[in-house]
PDB file of C-alpha atoms in Angstrom:
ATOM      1  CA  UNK H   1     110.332 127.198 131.117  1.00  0.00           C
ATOM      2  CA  UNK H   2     111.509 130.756 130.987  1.00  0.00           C
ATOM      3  CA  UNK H   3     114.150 132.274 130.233  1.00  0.00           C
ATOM      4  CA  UNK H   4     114.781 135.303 132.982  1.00  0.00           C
ATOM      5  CA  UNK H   5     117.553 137.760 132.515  1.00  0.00           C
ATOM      6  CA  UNK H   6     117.738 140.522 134.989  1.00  0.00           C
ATOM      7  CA  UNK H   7     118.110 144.002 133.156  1.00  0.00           C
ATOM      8  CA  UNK H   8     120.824 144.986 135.193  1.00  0.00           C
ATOM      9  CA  UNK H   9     123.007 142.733 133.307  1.00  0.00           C
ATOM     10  CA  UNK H  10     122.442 144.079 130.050  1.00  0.00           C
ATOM     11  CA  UNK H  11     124.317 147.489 130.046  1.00  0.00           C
ATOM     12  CA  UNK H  12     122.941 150.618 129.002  1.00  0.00           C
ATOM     13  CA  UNK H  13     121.645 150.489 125.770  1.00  0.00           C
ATOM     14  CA  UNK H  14     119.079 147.666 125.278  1.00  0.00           C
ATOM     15  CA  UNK H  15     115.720 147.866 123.893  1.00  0.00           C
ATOM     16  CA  UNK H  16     112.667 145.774 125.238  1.00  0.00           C
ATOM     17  CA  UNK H  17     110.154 144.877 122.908  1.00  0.00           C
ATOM     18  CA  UNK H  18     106.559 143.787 124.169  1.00  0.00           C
ATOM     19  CA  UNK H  19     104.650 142.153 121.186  1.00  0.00           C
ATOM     20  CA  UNK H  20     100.919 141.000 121.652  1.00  0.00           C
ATOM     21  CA  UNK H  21      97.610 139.968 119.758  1.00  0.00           C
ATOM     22  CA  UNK H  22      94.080 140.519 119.141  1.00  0.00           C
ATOM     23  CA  UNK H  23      91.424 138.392 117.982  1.00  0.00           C
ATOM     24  CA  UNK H  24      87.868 139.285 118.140  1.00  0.00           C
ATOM     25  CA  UNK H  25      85.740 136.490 117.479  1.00  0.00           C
ATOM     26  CA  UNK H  26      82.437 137.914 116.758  1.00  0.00           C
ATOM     27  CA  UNK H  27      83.956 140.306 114.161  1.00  0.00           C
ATOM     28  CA  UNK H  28      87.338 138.554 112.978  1.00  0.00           C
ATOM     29  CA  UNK H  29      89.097 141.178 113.296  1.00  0.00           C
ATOM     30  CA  UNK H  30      92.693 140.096 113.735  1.00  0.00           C
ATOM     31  CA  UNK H  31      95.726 142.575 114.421  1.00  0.00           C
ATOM     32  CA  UNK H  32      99.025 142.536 116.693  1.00  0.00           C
ATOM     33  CA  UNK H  33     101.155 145.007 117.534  1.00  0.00           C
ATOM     34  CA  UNK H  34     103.688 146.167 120.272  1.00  0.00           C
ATOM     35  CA  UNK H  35     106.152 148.617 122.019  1.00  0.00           C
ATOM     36  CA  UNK H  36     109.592 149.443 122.250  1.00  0.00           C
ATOM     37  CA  UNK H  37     110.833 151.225 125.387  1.00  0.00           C
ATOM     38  CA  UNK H  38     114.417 151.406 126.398  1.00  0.00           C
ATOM     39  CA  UNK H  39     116.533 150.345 129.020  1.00  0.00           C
ATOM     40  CA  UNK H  40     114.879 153.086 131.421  1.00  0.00           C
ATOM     41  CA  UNK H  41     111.172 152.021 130.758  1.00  0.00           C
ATOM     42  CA  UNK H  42     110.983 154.997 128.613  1.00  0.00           C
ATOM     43  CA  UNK H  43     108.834 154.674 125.317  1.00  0.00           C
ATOM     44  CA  UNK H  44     110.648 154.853 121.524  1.00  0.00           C
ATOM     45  CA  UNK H  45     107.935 153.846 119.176  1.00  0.00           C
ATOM     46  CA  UNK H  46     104.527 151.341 119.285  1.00  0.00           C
ATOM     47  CA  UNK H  47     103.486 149.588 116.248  1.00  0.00           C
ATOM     48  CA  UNK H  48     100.417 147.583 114.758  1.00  0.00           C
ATOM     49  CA  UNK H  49      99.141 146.035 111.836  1.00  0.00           C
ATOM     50  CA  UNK H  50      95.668 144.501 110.918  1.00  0.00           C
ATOM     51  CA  UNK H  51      96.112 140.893 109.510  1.00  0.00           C
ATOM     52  CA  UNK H  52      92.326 140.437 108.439  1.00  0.00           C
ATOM     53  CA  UNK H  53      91.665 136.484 109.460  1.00  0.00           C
ATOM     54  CA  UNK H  54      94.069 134.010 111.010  1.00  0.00           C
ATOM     55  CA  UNK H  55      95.254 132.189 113.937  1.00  0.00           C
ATOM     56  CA  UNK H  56      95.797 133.072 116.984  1.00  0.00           C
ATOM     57  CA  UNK H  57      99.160 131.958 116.562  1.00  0.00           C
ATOM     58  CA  UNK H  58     100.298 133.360 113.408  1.00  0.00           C
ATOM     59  CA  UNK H  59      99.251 136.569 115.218  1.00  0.00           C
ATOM     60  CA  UNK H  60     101.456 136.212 117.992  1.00  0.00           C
ATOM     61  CA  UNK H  61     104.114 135.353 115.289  1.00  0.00           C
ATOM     62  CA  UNK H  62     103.874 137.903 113.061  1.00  0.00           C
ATOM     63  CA  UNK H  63     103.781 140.471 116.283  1.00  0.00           C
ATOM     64  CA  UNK H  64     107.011 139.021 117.142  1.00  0.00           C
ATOM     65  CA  UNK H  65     108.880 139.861 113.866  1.00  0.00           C
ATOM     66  CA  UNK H  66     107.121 143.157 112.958  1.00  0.00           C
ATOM     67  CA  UNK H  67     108.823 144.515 116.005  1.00  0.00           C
ATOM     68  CA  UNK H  68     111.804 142.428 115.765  1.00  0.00           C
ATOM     69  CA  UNK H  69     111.683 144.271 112.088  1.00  0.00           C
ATOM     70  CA  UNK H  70     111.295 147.754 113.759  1.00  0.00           C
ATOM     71  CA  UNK H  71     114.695 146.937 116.622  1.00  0.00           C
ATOM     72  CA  UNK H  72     116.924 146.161 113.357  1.00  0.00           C
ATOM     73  CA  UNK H  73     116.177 150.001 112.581  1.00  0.00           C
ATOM     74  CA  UNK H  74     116.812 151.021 116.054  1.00  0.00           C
ATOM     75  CA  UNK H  75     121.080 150.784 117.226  1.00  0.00           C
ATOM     76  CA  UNK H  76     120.973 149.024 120.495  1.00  0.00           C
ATOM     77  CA  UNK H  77     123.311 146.319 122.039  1.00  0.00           C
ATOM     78  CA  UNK H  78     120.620 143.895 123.441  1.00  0.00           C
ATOM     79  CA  UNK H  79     117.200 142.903 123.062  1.00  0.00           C
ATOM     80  CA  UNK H  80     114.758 141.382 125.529  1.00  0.00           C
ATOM     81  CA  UNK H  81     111.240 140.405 124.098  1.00  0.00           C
ATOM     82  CA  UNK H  82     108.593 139.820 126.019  1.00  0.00           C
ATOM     83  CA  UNK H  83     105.079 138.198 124.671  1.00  0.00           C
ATOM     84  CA  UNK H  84     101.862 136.353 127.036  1.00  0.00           C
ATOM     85  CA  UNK H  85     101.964 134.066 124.203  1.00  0.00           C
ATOM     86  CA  UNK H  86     104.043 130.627 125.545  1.00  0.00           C
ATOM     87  CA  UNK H  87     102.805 128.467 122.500  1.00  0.00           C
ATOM     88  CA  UNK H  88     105.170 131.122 119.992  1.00  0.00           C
ATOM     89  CA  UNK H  89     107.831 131.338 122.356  1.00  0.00           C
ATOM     90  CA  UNK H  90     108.052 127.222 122.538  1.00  0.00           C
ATOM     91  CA  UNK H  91     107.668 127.555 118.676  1.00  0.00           C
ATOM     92  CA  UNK H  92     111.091 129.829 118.463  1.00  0.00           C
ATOM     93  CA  UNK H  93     112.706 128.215 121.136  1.00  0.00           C
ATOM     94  CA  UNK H  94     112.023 124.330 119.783  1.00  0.00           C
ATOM     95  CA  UNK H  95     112.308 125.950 116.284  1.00  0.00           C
ATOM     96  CA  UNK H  96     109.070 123.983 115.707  1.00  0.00           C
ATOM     97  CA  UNK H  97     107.072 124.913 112.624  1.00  0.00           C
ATOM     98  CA  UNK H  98     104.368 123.733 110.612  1.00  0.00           C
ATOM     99  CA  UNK H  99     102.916 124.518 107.117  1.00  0.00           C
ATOM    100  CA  UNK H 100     101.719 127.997 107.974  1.00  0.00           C
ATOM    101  CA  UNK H 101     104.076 129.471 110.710  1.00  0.00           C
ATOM    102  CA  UNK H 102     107.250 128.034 109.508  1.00  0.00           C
ATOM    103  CA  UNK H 103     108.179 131.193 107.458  1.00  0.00           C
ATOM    104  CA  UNK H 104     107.636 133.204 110.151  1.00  0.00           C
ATOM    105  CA  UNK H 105     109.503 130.849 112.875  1.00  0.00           C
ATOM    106  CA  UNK H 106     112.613 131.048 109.522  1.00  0.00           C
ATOM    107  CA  UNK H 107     111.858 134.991 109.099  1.00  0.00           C
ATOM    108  CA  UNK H 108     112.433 135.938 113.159  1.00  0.00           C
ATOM    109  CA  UNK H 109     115.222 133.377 113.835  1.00  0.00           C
ATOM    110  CA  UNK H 110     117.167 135.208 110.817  1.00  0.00           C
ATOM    111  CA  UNK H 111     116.345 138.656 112.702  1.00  0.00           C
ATOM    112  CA  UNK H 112     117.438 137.622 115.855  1.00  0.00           C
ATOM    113  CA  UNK H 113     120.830 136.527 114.433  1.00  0.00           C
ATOM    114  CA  UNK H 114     121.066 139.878 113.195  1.00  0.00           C
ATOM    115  CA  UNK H 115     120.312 141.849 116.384  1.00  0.00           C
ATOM    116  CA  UNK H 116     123.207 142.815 118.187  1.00  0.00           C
ATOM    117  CA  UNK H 117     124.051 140.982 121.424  1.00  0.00           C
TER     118      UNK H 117
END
């Protein structure tokens, strides 16, 4: 299931942040990254990082707070984030972890709390 929320109901000042990640499996190179744009479309800052080898999914993860990291910075009343990645957004949803994502499930649950809504 999704979760839709039309923009329009959001107000003026909310930021949407579109996280995503790579995996190239013939040279294992591994990196995520996103946007921020606000309420207009209009573009505030992109981001990336290179996470050398992992899973897919801590990839998605880890996209997911790195720019959940970047709107704390950012003053904004809401947040709508936006990934192709349905396994993570079960994961936060269901708050299901495992051994290796559950830090980062833990990590953007706290960051979410502190986002304004």
């Amino acid at each position: 299931q999704q979760r839709v929320i039309p923009p329009s109901t959001l107000g003026n000042n909310w930021i949407r942040l579109r996280s995503d990640g790579v995996v190239n499996e013939g040279t294992d190179f591994v990196a995520t990254g996103g946007v921020l744009r606000d309420y207009n479309g209009r573009w505030i800052l992109g981001y990336n990082r290179y996470l050398g080898f992992c899973f897919v999914m801590k990839v998605e993860l880890r996209g997911i707070l790195d720019g959940l990291a970047l709107l704390l910075e950012q003053k904004y009343d809401s947040e709508m984030v936006q990934t192709d990645s349905m396994e993570a957004v079960l994961a936060i949803q269901n708050q299901a972890h495992n051994d290796l994502n559950s830090t980062l499930i833990r990590r953007i649950h706290q960051n979410l709390s502190r986002v304004r809504h």
